[in-house]
Amino acid sequence: MKIVTGIILLMFCSAVFGQKNNIIAKNAELKKEATGYSFTEGPAVAAGGQVYFTDQPNDRIYVWNEKKGTSLWLEGTGRANGMYFDADGRLVACADLYNRLVLFDEDKKMRVVYEDFDGKHLNGPNDLWIAPNGGIYFTDPYYHRDYWQDGHTELQDARGVYYLNPEGKVSRVIDDYKQPNGLIGTSDGKILYVADINDRKIWKYDIQPDGSLANKTYFAPHGSDGMSIDNQGNVYLTMGKVWVYSPQGELIQEIEVPESPSNVCFGGKKRDTLFITARTSVYTLKMNVKGVGK
């Protein structure tokens, strides 16, 4: 019995550590791509593999190209934070200067997508994910901003998560969190992962046909600022370091970063470069897995 137990344990350890060794490319090293920012956030990958990210306190969006490096894309973004590209290649952002969802068209003009739930301003949209059907899930925590006008207070009765369906109707789909923050969904549009950052928990939901959420299930510890997912279904969290969990909720990788990471996505032409925003800098790491979705 002891021999059989030992063999099973050895097989389990080999599987776990083998997966650990497999998701990062052989001999890959973390590379600092650019630095000198105030607080980087919101990485979003465009169709060509370029990654757009924000320097949120300075109200700027930058773009990283794996061949050309990093350059300023836009200044004056409504204090863009979390971002994601829609199916038409437009950059959609949580912009908390006026507590809105906005998008930037091909001429970099900003348009309001959504604001004011139940006639009251949102708390401050933070992160978003666009489902395959075009519906948008976004978190609305409350982080007081010193650039808000005098008298701005928290008006919503919950720090919630909202769903904007393709027809433009908005519903609050989560209302029981301490502080929702990062979120990401699977490429088939069936599962949504959401972080309650102040409760240090990640929850998993089944997405229903109408966009509502069902079967709330505990997925992983840690809160998370931003999140991503790869083509094996592994979920990437940012809390002190980058934590990678399998679809079954098993920790398979820890990625140390010189600065505390705020968000992640997969970029590059082959989508095999993990792009990490981390305080004053942005970093990349070559992977064996690839990102999914836009």
PDB file of C-alpha atoms in Angstrom:
ATOM      1  CA  MET A   1       0.000   0.000   0.000  1.00  0.00           C
ATOM      2  CA  LYS A   2       2.852   2.406   0.856  1.00  0.00           C
ATOM      3  CA  ILE A   3       4.538   1.697  -2.479  1.00  0.00           C
ATOM      4  CA  VAL A   4       1.318   2.329  -4.436  1.00  0.00           C
ATOM      5  CA  THR A   5       0.656   5.537  -2.478  1.00  0.00           C
ATOM      6  CA  GLY A   6       4.194   6.710  -3.157  1.00  0.00           C
ATOM      7  CA  ILE A   7       3.824   6.062  -6.893  1.00  0.00           C
ATOM      8  CA  ILE A   8       0.526   7.974  -7.025  1.00  0.00           C
ATOM      9  CA  LEU A   9       2.069  10.904  -5.136  1.00  0.00           C
ATOM     10  CA  LEU A  10       5.072  10.907  -7.483  1.00  0.00           C
ATOM     11  CA  MET A  11       2.767  10.889 -10.537  1.00  0.00           C
ATOM     12  CA  PHE A  12       0.761  13.795  -9.056  1.00  0.00           C
ATOM     13  CA  CYS A  13       3.882  15.852  -8.325  1.00  0.00           C
ATOM     14  CA  SER A  14       5.301  15.143 -11.777  1.00  0.00           C
ATOM     15  CA  ALA A  15       2.078  16.305 -13.427  1.00  0.00           C
ATOM     16  CA  VAL A  16       1.905  19.521 -11.407  1.00  0.00           C
ATOM     17  CA  PHE A  17       5.545  20.495 -11.734  1.00  0.00           C
ATOM     18  CA  GLY A  18       5.610  19.401 -15.351  1.00  0.00           C
ATOM     19  CA  GLN A  19       2.787  21.821 -16.065  1.00  0.00           C
ATOM     20  CA  LYS A  20       4.682  24.503 -14.150  1.00  0.00           C
ATOM     21  CA  ASN A  21       7.692  24.018 -16.379  1.00  0.00           C
ATOM     22  CA  ASN A  22       5.649  23.922 -19.552  1.00  0.00           C
ATOM     23  CA  ILE A  23       3.736  27.190 -19.565  1.00  0.00           C
ATOM     24  CA  ILE A  24       6.846  29.395 -19.621  1.00  0.00           C
ATOM     25  CA  ALA A  25       9.124  29.082 -22.642  1.00  0.00           C
ATOM     26  CA  LYS A  26      12.460  27.377 -22.069  1.00  0.00           C
ATOM     27  CA  ASN A  27      15.185  29.794 -20.923  1.00  0.00           C
ATOM     28  CA  ALA A  28      12.708  32.700 -21.019  1.00  0.00           C
ATOM     29  CA  GLU A  29      13.573  35.676 -18.831  1.00  0.00           C
ATOM     30  CA  LEU A  30      11.411  38.528 -17.661  1.00  0.00           C
ATOM     31  CA  LYS A  31      12.221  41.618 -19.734  1.00  0.00           C
ATOM     32  CA  LYS A  32      11.583  45.233 -18.740  1.00  0.00           C
ATOM     33  CA  GLU A  33      10.141  46.840 -21.874  1.00  0.00           C
ATOM     34  CA  ALA A  34       9.698  50.415 -20.629  1.00  0.00           C
ATOM     35  CA  THR A  35       9.719  52.378 -17.375  1.00  0.00           C
ATOM     36  CA  GLY A  36       9.230  55.849 -15.926  1.00  0.00           C
ATOM     37  CA  TYR A  37       5.437  55.779 -15.581  1.00  0.00           C
ATOM     38  CA  SER A  38       3.384  56.678 -12.507  1.00  0.00           C
ATOM     39  CA  PHE A  39       1.092  53.606 -12.462  1.00  0.00           C
ATOM     40  CA  THR A  40       0.594  51.301 -15.437  1.00  0.00           C
ATOM     41  CA  GLU A  41      -2.697  49.462 -15.925  1.00  0.00           C
ATOM     42  CA  GLY A  42      -5.250  48.112 -18.368  1.00  0.00           C
ATOM     43  CA  PRO A  43      -3.247  46.135 -20.979  1.00  0.00           C
ATOM     44  CA  ALA A  44      -5.354  45.192 -24.012  1.00  0.00           C
ATOM     45  CA  VAL A  45      -4.177  43.408 -27.138  1.00  0.00           C
ATOM     46  CA  ALA A  46      -5.129  44.628 -30.619  1.00  0.00           C
ATOM     47  CA  ALA A  47      -5.689  42.392 -33.623  1.00  0.00           C
ATOM     48  CA  GLY A  48      -2.081  42.806 -34.753  1.00  0.00           C
ATOM     49  CA  GLY A  49      -0.665  41.809 -31.389  1.00  0.00           C
ATOM     50  CA  GLN A  50       0.171  45.324 -30.164  1.00  0.00           C
ATOM     51  CA  VAL A  51      -0.605  45.909 -26.497  1.00  0.00           C
ATOM     52  CA  TYR A  52      -2.216  49.164 -25.376  1.00  0.00           C
ATOM     53  CA  PHE A  53      -1.849  50.126 -21.718  1.00  0.00           C
ATOM     54  CA  THR A  54      -2.538  53.124 -19.526  1.00  0.00           C
ATOM     55  CA  ASP A  55      -0.469  55.343 -17.273  1.00  0.00           C
ATOM     56  CA  GLN A  56      -3.604  56.036 -15.278  1.00  0.00           C
ATOM     57  CA  PRO A  57      -2.511  58.930 -13.009  1.00  0.00           C
ATOM     58  CA  ASN A  58      -1.089  60.781 -16.015  1.00  0.00           C
ATOM     59  CA  ASP A  59      -4.209  60.194 -18.155  1.00  0.00           C
ATOM     60  CA  ARG A  60      -2.312  58.575 -21.042  1.00  0.00           C
ATOM     61  CA  ILE A  61      -2.521  55.465 -23.188  1.00  0.00           C
ATOM     62  CA  TYR A  62       0.649  53.924 -24.605  1.00  0.00           C
ATOM     63  CA  VAL A  63       1.154  51.168 -27.163  1.00  0.00           C
ATOM     64  CA  TRP A  64       3.783  48.426 -27.160  1.00  0.00           C
ATOM     65  CA  ASN A  65       4.915  46.742 -30.369  1.00  0.00           C
ATOM     66  CA  GLU A  66       7.189  43.704 -30.119  1.00  0.00           C
ATOM     67  CA  LYS A  67       9.398  45.079 -32.913  1.00  0.00           C
ATOM     68  CA  LYS A  68       9.117  48.845 -32.442  1.00  0.00           C
ATOM     69  CA  GLY A  69       8.929  49.122 -28.664  1.00  0.00           C
ATOM     70  CA  THR A  70       6.699  51.508 -26.735  1.00  0.00           C
ATOM     71  CA  SER A  71       5.235  54.876 -27.753  1.00  0.00           C
ATOM     72  CA  LEU A  72       2.573  57.323 -26.595  1.00  0.00           C
ATOM     73  CA  TRP A  73      -0.789  56.728 -28.298  1.00  0.00           C
ATOM     74  CA  LEU A  74      -3.105  59.260 -26.672  1.00  0.00           C
ATOM     75  CA  GLU A  75      -3.107  61.867 -23.925  1.00  0.00           C
ATOM     76  CA  GLY A  76      -6.449  62.869 -22.404  1.00  0.00           C
ATOM     77  CA  THR A  77      -8.332  59.577 -22.049  1.00  0.00           C
ATOM     78  CA  GLY A  78     -10.924  60.287 -19.362  1.00  0.00           C
ATOM     79  CA  ARG A  79      -8.540  58.619 -16.891  1.00  0.00           C
ATOM     80  CA  ALA A  80      -8.747  55.266 -18.661  1.00  0.00           C
ATOM     81  CA  ASN A  81      -8.046  52.228 -16.499  1.00  0.00           C
ATOM     82  CA  GLY A  82      -9.065  48.726 -17.587  1.00  0.00           C
ATOM     83  CA  MET A  83      -9.373  48.311 -21.380  1.00  0.00           C
ATOM     84  CA  TYR A  84     -10.400  45.720 -23.985  1.00  0.00           C
ATOM     85  CA  PHE A  85     -10.795  45.679 -27.773  1.00  0.00           C
ATOM     86  CA  ASP A  86     -14.226  44.948 -29.232  1.00  0.00           C
ATOM     87  CA  ALA A  87     -14.923  42.847 -32.345  1.00  0.00           C
ATOM     88  CA  ASP A  88     -14.686  45.955 -34.546  1.00  0.00           C
ATOM     89  CA  GLY A  89     -11.192  46.759 -33.313  1.00  0.00           C
ATOM     90  CA  ARG A  90     -12.248  49.706 -31.161  1.00  0.00           C
ATOM     91  CA  LEU A  91     -10.612  50.220 -27.790  1.00  0.00           C
ATOM     92  CA  VAL A  92     -13.172  50.213 -24.967  1.00  0.00           C
ATOM     93  CA  ALA A  93     -12.124  51.558 -21.567  1.00  0.00           C
ATOM     94  CA  CYS A  94     -13.265  52.094 -18.012  1.00  0.00           C
ATOM     95  CA  ALA A  95     -12.752  55.848 -17.618  1.00  0.00           C
ATOM     96  CA  ASP A  96     -13.284  57.027 -14.067  1.00  0.00           C
ATOM     97  CA  LEU A  97     -12.808  60.789 -14.523  1.00  0.00           C
ATOM     98  CA  TYR A  98     -16.576  60.944 -15.092  1.00  0.00           C
ATOM     99  CA  ASN A  99     -17.376  57.323 -14.132  1.00  0.00           C
ATOM    100  CA  ARG A 100     -18.052  56.047 -17.633  1.00  0.00           C
ATOM    101  CA  LEU A 101     -17.439  53.298 -20.126  1.00  0.00           C
ATOM    102  CA  VAL A 102     -15.965  54.872 -23.257  1.00  0.00           C
ATOM    103  CA  LEU A 103     -14.571  53.781 -26.593  1.00  0.00           C
ATOM    104  CA  PHE A 104     -11.984  55.280 -28.903  1.00  0.00           C
ATOM    105  CA  ASP A 105     -12.728  55.211 -32.629  1.00  0.00           C
ATOM    106  CA  GLU A 106     -10.250  54.977 -35.506  1.00  0.00           C
ATOM    107  CA  ASP A 107      -9.542  58.712 -35.165  1.00  0.00           C
ATOM    108  CA  LYS A 108      -8.860  58.347 -31.416  1.00  0.00           C
ATOM    109  CA  LYS A 109     -12.073  60.240 -30.655  1.00  0.00           C
ATOM    110  CA  MET A 110     -13.644  59.249 -27.352  1.00  0.00           C
ATOM    111  CA  ARG A 111     -17.340  58.326 -27.220  1.00  0.00           C
ATOM    112  CA  VAL A 112     -19.408  57.480 -24.154  1.00  0.00           C
ATOM    113  CA  VAL A 113     -20.693  53.899 -24.138  1.00  0.00           C
ATOM    114  CA  TYR A 114     -22.441  53.948 -20.764  1.00  0.00           C
ATOM    115  CA  GLU A 115     -22.824  56.067 -17.614  1.00  0.00           C
ATOM    116  CA  ASP A 116     -25.251  56.487 -14.659  1.00  0.00           C
ATOM    117  CA  PHE A 117     -26.970  53.378 -13.289  1.00  0.00           C
ATOM    118  CA  ASP A 118     -30.505  53.997 -11.984  1.00  0.00           C
ATOM    119  CA  GLY A 119     -30.030  57.723 -12.503  1.00  0.00           C
ATOM    120  CA  LYS A 120     -26.929  57.923 -10.281  1.00  0.00           C
ATOM    121  CA  HIS A 121     -23.313  58.078 -11.348  1.00  0.00           C
ATOM    122  CA  LEU A 122     -21.312  54.878 -11.136  1.00  0.00           C
ATOM    123  CA  ASN A 123     -18.716  54.505  -8.391  1.00  0.00           C
ATOM    124  CA  GLY A 124     -15.840  54.387 -10.869  1.00  0.00           C
ATOM    125  CA  PRO A 125     -15.647  51.593 -13.484  1.00  0.00           C
ATOM    126  CA  ASN A 126     -12.355  49.741 -13.110  1.00  0.00           C
ATOM    127  CA  ASP A 127     -12.018  46.701 -15.374  1.00  0.00           C
ATOM    128  CA  LEU A 128     -13.977  45.076 -18.188  1.00  0.00           C
ATOM    129  CA  TRP A 129     -14.252  42.016 -20.377  1.00  0.00           C
ATOM    130  CA  ILE A 130     -16.141  41.809 -23.670  1.00  0.00           C
ATOM    131  CA  ALA A 131     -17.948  38.522 -24.282  1.00  0.00           C
ATOM    132  CA  PRO A 132     -18.051  36.841 -27.708  1.00  0.00           C
ATOM    133  CA  ASN A 133     -21.594  38.161 -28.262  1.00  0.00           C
ATOM    134  CA  GLY A 134     -20.417  41.748 -27.742  1.00  0.00           C
ATOM    135  CA  GLY A 135     -21.862  42.142 -24.251  1.00  0.00           C
ATOM    136  CA  ILE A 136     -19.628  43.933 -21.750  1.00  0.00           C
ATOM    137  CA  TYR A 137     -19.045  42.913 -18.136  1.00  0.00           C
ATOM    138  CA  PHE A 138     -17.438  45.598 -15.977  1.00  0.00           C
ATOM    139  CA  THR A 139     -16.565  46.055 -12.323  1.00  0.00           C
ATOM    140  CA  ASP A 140     -17.540  49.181 -10.398  1.00  0.00           C
ATOM    141  CA  PRO A 141     -15.659  49.366  -7.085  1.00  0.00           C
ATOM    142  CA  TYR A 142     -15.047  52.587  -5.227  1.00  0.00           C
ATOM    143  CA  TYR A 143     -11.584  54.120  -5.058  1.00  0.00           C
ATOM    144  CA  HIS A 144     -11.810  57.781  -4.206  1.00  0.00           C
ATOM    145  CA  ARG A 145      -9.961  59.925  -6.761  1.00  0.00           C
ATOM    146  CA  ASP A 146      -8.420  63.275  -5.869  1.00  0.00           C
ATOM    147  CA  TYR A 147      -9.281  64.596  -9.342  1.00  0.00           C
ATOM    148  CA  TRP A 148     -13.032  64.208  -8.822  1.00  0.00           C
ATOM    149  CA  GLN A 149     -15.066  67.361  -8.412  1.00  0.00           C
ATOM    150  CA  ASP A 150     -15.884  68.518  -4.884  1.00  0.00           C
ATOM    151  CA  GLY A 151     -18.891  66.754  -3.471  1.00  0.00           C
ATOM    152  CA  HIS A 152     -18.433  63.562  -5.479  1.00  0.00           C
ATOM    153  CA  THR A 153     -19.526  60.686  -3.237  1.00  0.00           C
ATOM    154  CA  GLU A 154     -20.306  57.000  -3.554  1.00  0.00           C
ATOM    155  CA  LEU A 155     -23.938  56.892  -4.697  1.00  0.00           C
ATOM    156  CA  GLN A 156     -24.493  53.276  -5.729  1.00  0.00           C
ATOM    157  CA  ASP A 157     -25.829  51.004  -2.974  1.00  0.00           C
ATOM    158  CA  ALA A 158     -23.395  48.220  -3.924  1.00  0.00           C
ATOM    159  CA  ARG A 159     -19.904  47.921  -5.264  1.00  0.00           C
ATOM    160  CA  GLY A 160     -21.069  45.769  -8.091  1.00  0.00           C
ATOM    161  CA  VAL A 161     -20.430  44.085 -11.392  1.00  0.00           C
ATOM    162  CA  TYR A 162     -22.585  45.068 -14.351  1.00  0.00           C
ATOM    163  CA  TYR A 163     -23.505  43.598 -17.702  1.00  0.00           C
ATOM    164  CA  LEU A 164     -24.186  45.799 -20.721  1.00  0.00           C
ATOM    165  CA  ASN A 165     -25.902  43.597 -23.281  1.00  0.00           C
ATOM    166  CA  PRO A 166     -25.508  44.023 -27.062  1.00  0.00           C
ATOM    167  CA  GLU A 167     -28.823  45.916 -27.201  1.00  0.00           C
ATOM    168  CA  GLY A 168     -27.590  48.489 -24.664  1.00  0.00           C
ATOM    169  CA  LYS A 169     -29.525  47.319 -21.601  1.00  0.00           C
ATOM    170  CA  VAL A 170     -27.564  47.283 -18.326  1.00  0.00           C
ATOM    171  CA  SER A 171     -28.137  45.058 -15.316  1.00  0.00           C
ATOM    172  CA  ARG A 172     -26.215  44.587 -12.106  1.00  0.00           C
ATOM    173  CA  VAL A 173     -25.165  40.917 -12.026  1.00  0.00           C
ATOM    174  CA  ILE A 174     -23.127  40.921  -8.773  1.00  0.00           C
ATOM    175  CA  ASP A 175     -23.915  42.959  -5.675  1.00  0.00           C
ATOM    176  CA  ASP A 176     -22.390  41.018  -2.756  1.00  0.00           C
ATOM    177  CA  TYR A 177     -18.665  41.877  -2.965  1.00  0.00           C
ATOM    178  CA  LYS A 178     -16.519  43.980  -0.664  1.00  0.00           C
ATOM    179  CA  GLN A 179     -14.571  45.409  -3.615  1.00  0.00           C
ATOM    180  CA  PRO A 180     -14.842  43.895  -7.119  1.00  0.00           C
ATOM    181  CA  ASN A 181     -11.856  44.504  -9.357  1.00  0.00           C
ATOM    182  CA  GLY A 182     -10.341  42.235 -12.030  1.00  0.00           C
ATOM    183  CA  LEU A 183     -12.399  39.928 -14.218  1.00  0.00           C
ATOM    184  CA  ILE A 184     -11.957  37.718 -17.266  1.00  0.00           C
ATOM    185  CA  GLY A 185     -14.118  35.288 -19.219  1.00  0.00           C
ATOM    186  CA  THR A 186     -13.442  32.202 -21.296  1.00  0.00           C
ATOM    187  CA  SER A 187     -13.278  32.484 -25.076  1.00  0.00           C
ATOM    188  CA  ASP A 188     -16.474  30.435 -25.495  1.00  0.00           C
ATOM    189  CA  GLY A 189     -18.389  32.931 -23.368  1.00  0.00           C
ATOM    190  CA  LYS A 190     -19.504  30.313 -20.852  1.00  0.00           C
ATOM    191  CA  ILE A 191     -17.506  31.133 -17.705  1.00  0.00           C
ATOM    192  CA  LEU A 192     -16.665  34.395 -15.935  1.00  0.00           C
ATOM    193  CA  TYR A 193     -13.996  34.790 -13.249  1.00  0.00           C
ATOM    194  CA  VAL A 194     -14.275  37.806 -10.941  1.00  0.00           C
ATOM    195  CA  ALA A 195     -12.000  39.032  -8.156  1.00  0.00           C
ATOM    196  CA  ASP A 196     -13.219  40.379  -4.829  1.00  0.00           C
ATOM    197  CA  ILE A 197      -9.911  42.068  -4.103  1.00  0.00           C
ATOM    198  CA  ASN A 198     -10.669  43.154  -0.525  1.00  0.00           C
ATOM    199  CA  ASP A 199     -11.972  39.710   0.415  1.00  0.00           C
ATOM    200  CA  ARG A 200      -8.954  38.040  -1.248  1.00  0.00           C
ATOM    201  CA  LYS A 201     -11.082  35.626  -3.245  1.00  0.00           C
ATOM    202  CA  ILE A 202     -11.660  34.735  -6.893  1.00  0.00           C
ATOM    203  CA  TRP A 203     -15.137  33.497  -7.838  1.00  0.00           C
ATOM    204  CA  LYS A 204     -16.247  31.536 -10.881  1.00  0.00           C
ATOM    205  CA  TYR A 205     -19.670  31.817 -12.532  1.00  0.00           C
ATOM    206  CA  ASP A 206     -21.611  30.170 -15.330  1.00  0.00           C
ATOM    207  CA  ILE A 207     -22.735  32.777 -17.861  1.00  0.00           C
ATOM    208  CA  GLN A 208     -26.400  32.357 -18.768  1.00  0.00           C
ATOM    209  CA  PRO A 209     -27.878  33.015 -22.240  1.00  0.00           C
ATOM    210  CA  ASP A 210     -29.280  36.375 -21.076  1.00  0.00           C
ATOM    211  CA  GLY A 211     -25.915  37.443 -19.624  1.00  0.00           C
ATOM    212  CA  SER A 212     -26.853  36.839 -16.000  1.00  0.00           C
ATOM    213  CA  LEU A 213     -24.567  34.756 -13.792  1.00  0.00           C
ATOM    214  CA  ALA A 214     -25.282  31.473 -12.004  1.00  0.00           C
ATOM    215  CA  ASN A 215     -23.539  28.868  -9.841  1.00  0.00           C
ATOM    216  CA  LYS A 216     -21.179  31.125  -7.896  1.00  0.00           C
ATOM    217  CA  THR A 217     -18.202  28.904  -7.030  1.00  0.00           C
ATOM    218  CA  TYR A 218     -15.056  29.638  -5.042  1.00  0.00           C
ATOM    219  CA  PHE A 219     -12.093  29.384  -7.425  1.00  0.00           C
ATOM    220  CA  ALA A 220      -8.889  30.649  -5.814  1.00  0.00           C
ATOM    221  CA  PRO A 221      -7.424  32.693  -2.951  1.00  0.00           C
ATOM    222  CA  HIS A 222      -5.801  36.108  -3.442  1.00  0.00           C
ATOM    223  CA  GLY A 223      -7.647  39.101  -4.679  1.00  0.00           C
ATOM    224  CA  SER A 224      -6.597  40.272  -8.109  1.00  0.00           C
ATOM    225  CA  ASP A 225      -6.258  43.643  -9.759  1.00  0.00           C
ATOM    226  CA  GLY A 226      -6.226  42.510 -13.396  1.00  0.00           C
ATOM    227  CA  MET A 227      -6.675  39.033 -14.872  1.00  0.00           C
ATOM    228  CA  SER A 228      -6.041  37.087 -18.053  1.00  0.00           C
ATOM    229  CA  ILE A 229      -6.539  33.584 -19.435  1.00  0.00           C
ATOM    230  CA  ASP A 230      -4.583  31.351 -21.827  1.00  0.00           C
ATOM    231  CA  ASN A 231      -5.503  28.729 -24.425  1.00  0.00           C
ATOM    232  CA  GLN A 232      -5.272  25.955 -21.828  1.00  0.00           C
ATOM    233  CA  GLY A 233      -7.864  27.718 -19.681  1.00  0.00           C
ATOM    234  CA  ASN A 234      -5.314  28.760 -17.049  1.00  0.00           C
ATOM    235  CA  VAL A 235      -6.233  31.940 -15.178  1.00  0.00           C
ATOM    236  CA  TYR A 236      -3.613  34.618 -14.421  1.00  0.00           C
ATOM    237  CA  LEU A 237      -4.011  36.758 -11.306  1.00  0.00           C
ATOM    238  CA  THR A 238      -2.066  39.821 -10.133  1.00  0.00           C
ATOM    239  CA  MET A 239      -1.540  40.255  -6.420  1.00  0.00           C
ATOM    240  CA  GLY A 240       2.050  40.881  -5.330  1.00  0.00           C
ATOM    241  CA  LYS A 241       3.179  38.600  -8.144  1.00  0.00           C
ATOM    242  CA  VAL A 242       1.514  36.818 -11.072  1.00  0.00           C
ATOM    243  CA  TRP A 243      -0.279  33.684  -9.891  1.00  0.00           C
ATOM    244  CA  VAL A 244      -1.423  31.109 -12.455  1.00  0.00           C
ATOM    245  CA  TYR A 245      -4.247  28.690 -11.677  1.00  0.00           C
ATOM    246  CA  SER A 246      -5.457  25.763 -13.750  1.00  0.00           C
ATOM    247  CA  PRO A 247      -9.153  25.612 -14.760  1.00  0.00           C
ATOM    248  CA  GLN A 248      -9.597  23.257 -11.785  1.00  0.00           C
ATOM    249  CA  GLY A 249      -8.356  25.931  -9.370  1.00  0.00           C
ATOM    250  CA  GLU A 250      -4.895  24.420  -8.755  1.00  0.00           C
ATOM    251  CA  LEU A 251      -1.904  26.746  -8.415  1.00  0.00           C
ATOM    252  CA  ILE A 252       0.512  25.807 -11.210  1.00  0.00           C
ATOM    253  CA  GLN A 253       2.871  28.774 -11.469  1.00  0.00           C
ATOM    254  CA  GLU A 254       4.123  31.809  -9.560  1.00  0.00           C
ATOM    255  CA  ILE A 255       5.873  34.523 -11.563  1.00  0.00           C
ATOM    256  CA  GLU A 256       7.971  36.980  -9.592  1.00  0.00           C
ATOM    257  CA  VAL A 257       8.083  40.556 -10.899  1.00  0.00           C
ATOM    258  CA  PRO A 258      10.438  43.310  -9.628  1.00  0.00           C
ATOM    259  CA  GLU A 259       7.435  45.596  -9.074  1.00  0.00           C
ATOM    260  CA  SER A 260       4.012  44.535  -7.857  1.00  0.00           C
ATOM    261  CA  PRO A 261       1.955  43.739 -10.994  1.00  0.00           C
ATOM    262  CA  SER A 262      -1.408  45.375 -11.617  1.00  0.00           C
ATOM    263  CA  ASN A 263      -2.596  43.586 -14.744  1.00  0.00           C
ATOM    264  CA  VAL A 264      -1.684  41.111 -17.496  1.00  0.00           C
ATOM    265  CA  CYS A 265      -2.580  40.109 -21.023  1.00  0.00           C
ATOM    266  CA  PHE A 266      -1.059  38.126 -23.894  1.00  0.00           C
ATOM    267  CA  GLY A 267       0.457  40.088 -26.766  1.00  0.00           C
ATOM    268  CA  GLY A 268       2.717  39.778 -29.774  1.00  0.00           C
ATOM    269  CA  LYS A 269       1.839  38.507 -33.224  1.00  0.00           C
ATOM    270  CA  LYS A 270       1.613  34.904 -31.957  1.00  0.00           C
ATOM    271  CA  ARG A 271      -0.048  35.922 -28.651  1.00  0.00           C
ATOM    272  CA  ASP A 272       2.664  34.017 -26.796  1.00  0.00           C
ATOM    273  CA  THR A 273       4.135  36.954 -24.873  1.00  0.00           C
ATOM    274  CA  LEU A 274       2.823  37.611 -21.386  1.00  0.00           C
ATOM    275  CA  PHE A 275       2.631  41.395 -20.987  1.00  0.00           C
ATOM    276  CA  ILE A 276       2.643  42.649 -17.385  1.00  0.00           C
ATOM    277  CA  THR A 277       1.875  46.156 -16.172  1.00  0.00           C
ATOM    278  CA  ALA A 278       3.631  46.802 -12.862  1.00  0.00           C
ATOM    279  CA  ARG A 279       3.624  50.210 -11.230  1.00  0.00           C
ATOM    280  CA  THR A 280       6.306  52.315 -12.944  1.00  0.00           C
ATOM    281  CA  SER A 281       7.185  49.758 -15.630  1.00  0.00           C
ATOM    282  CA  VAL A 282       5.916  47.155 -18.065  1.00  0.00           C
ATOM    283  CA  TYR A 283       7.446  43.700 -18.500  1.00  0.00           C
ATOM    284  CA  THR A 284       7.210  40.789 -20.940  1.00  0.00           C
ATOM    285  CA  LEU A 285       7.819  37.054 -20.643  1.00  0.00           C
ATOM    286  CA  LYS A 286       7.860  34.541 -23.507  1.00  0.00           C
ATOM    287  CA  MET A 287       5.396  31.688 -22.957  1.00  0.00           C
ATOM    288  CA  ASN A 288       4.595  28.252 -24.361  1.00  0.00           C
ATOM    289  CA  VAL A 289       0.878  28.965 -23.997  1.00  0.00           C
ATOM    290  CA  LYS A 290      -1.035  31.653 -25.880  1.00  0.00           C
ATOM    291  CA  GLY A 291      -3.707  34.176 -25.065  1.00  0.00           C
ATOM    292  CA  VAL A 292      -7.281  33.812 -26.309  1.00  0.00           C
ATOM    293  CA  GLY A 293      -9.941  36.256 -27.403  1.00  0.00           C
ATOM    294  CA  LYS A 294      -9.284  39.779 -28.600  1.00  0.00           C
TER     295      LYS A 294
END
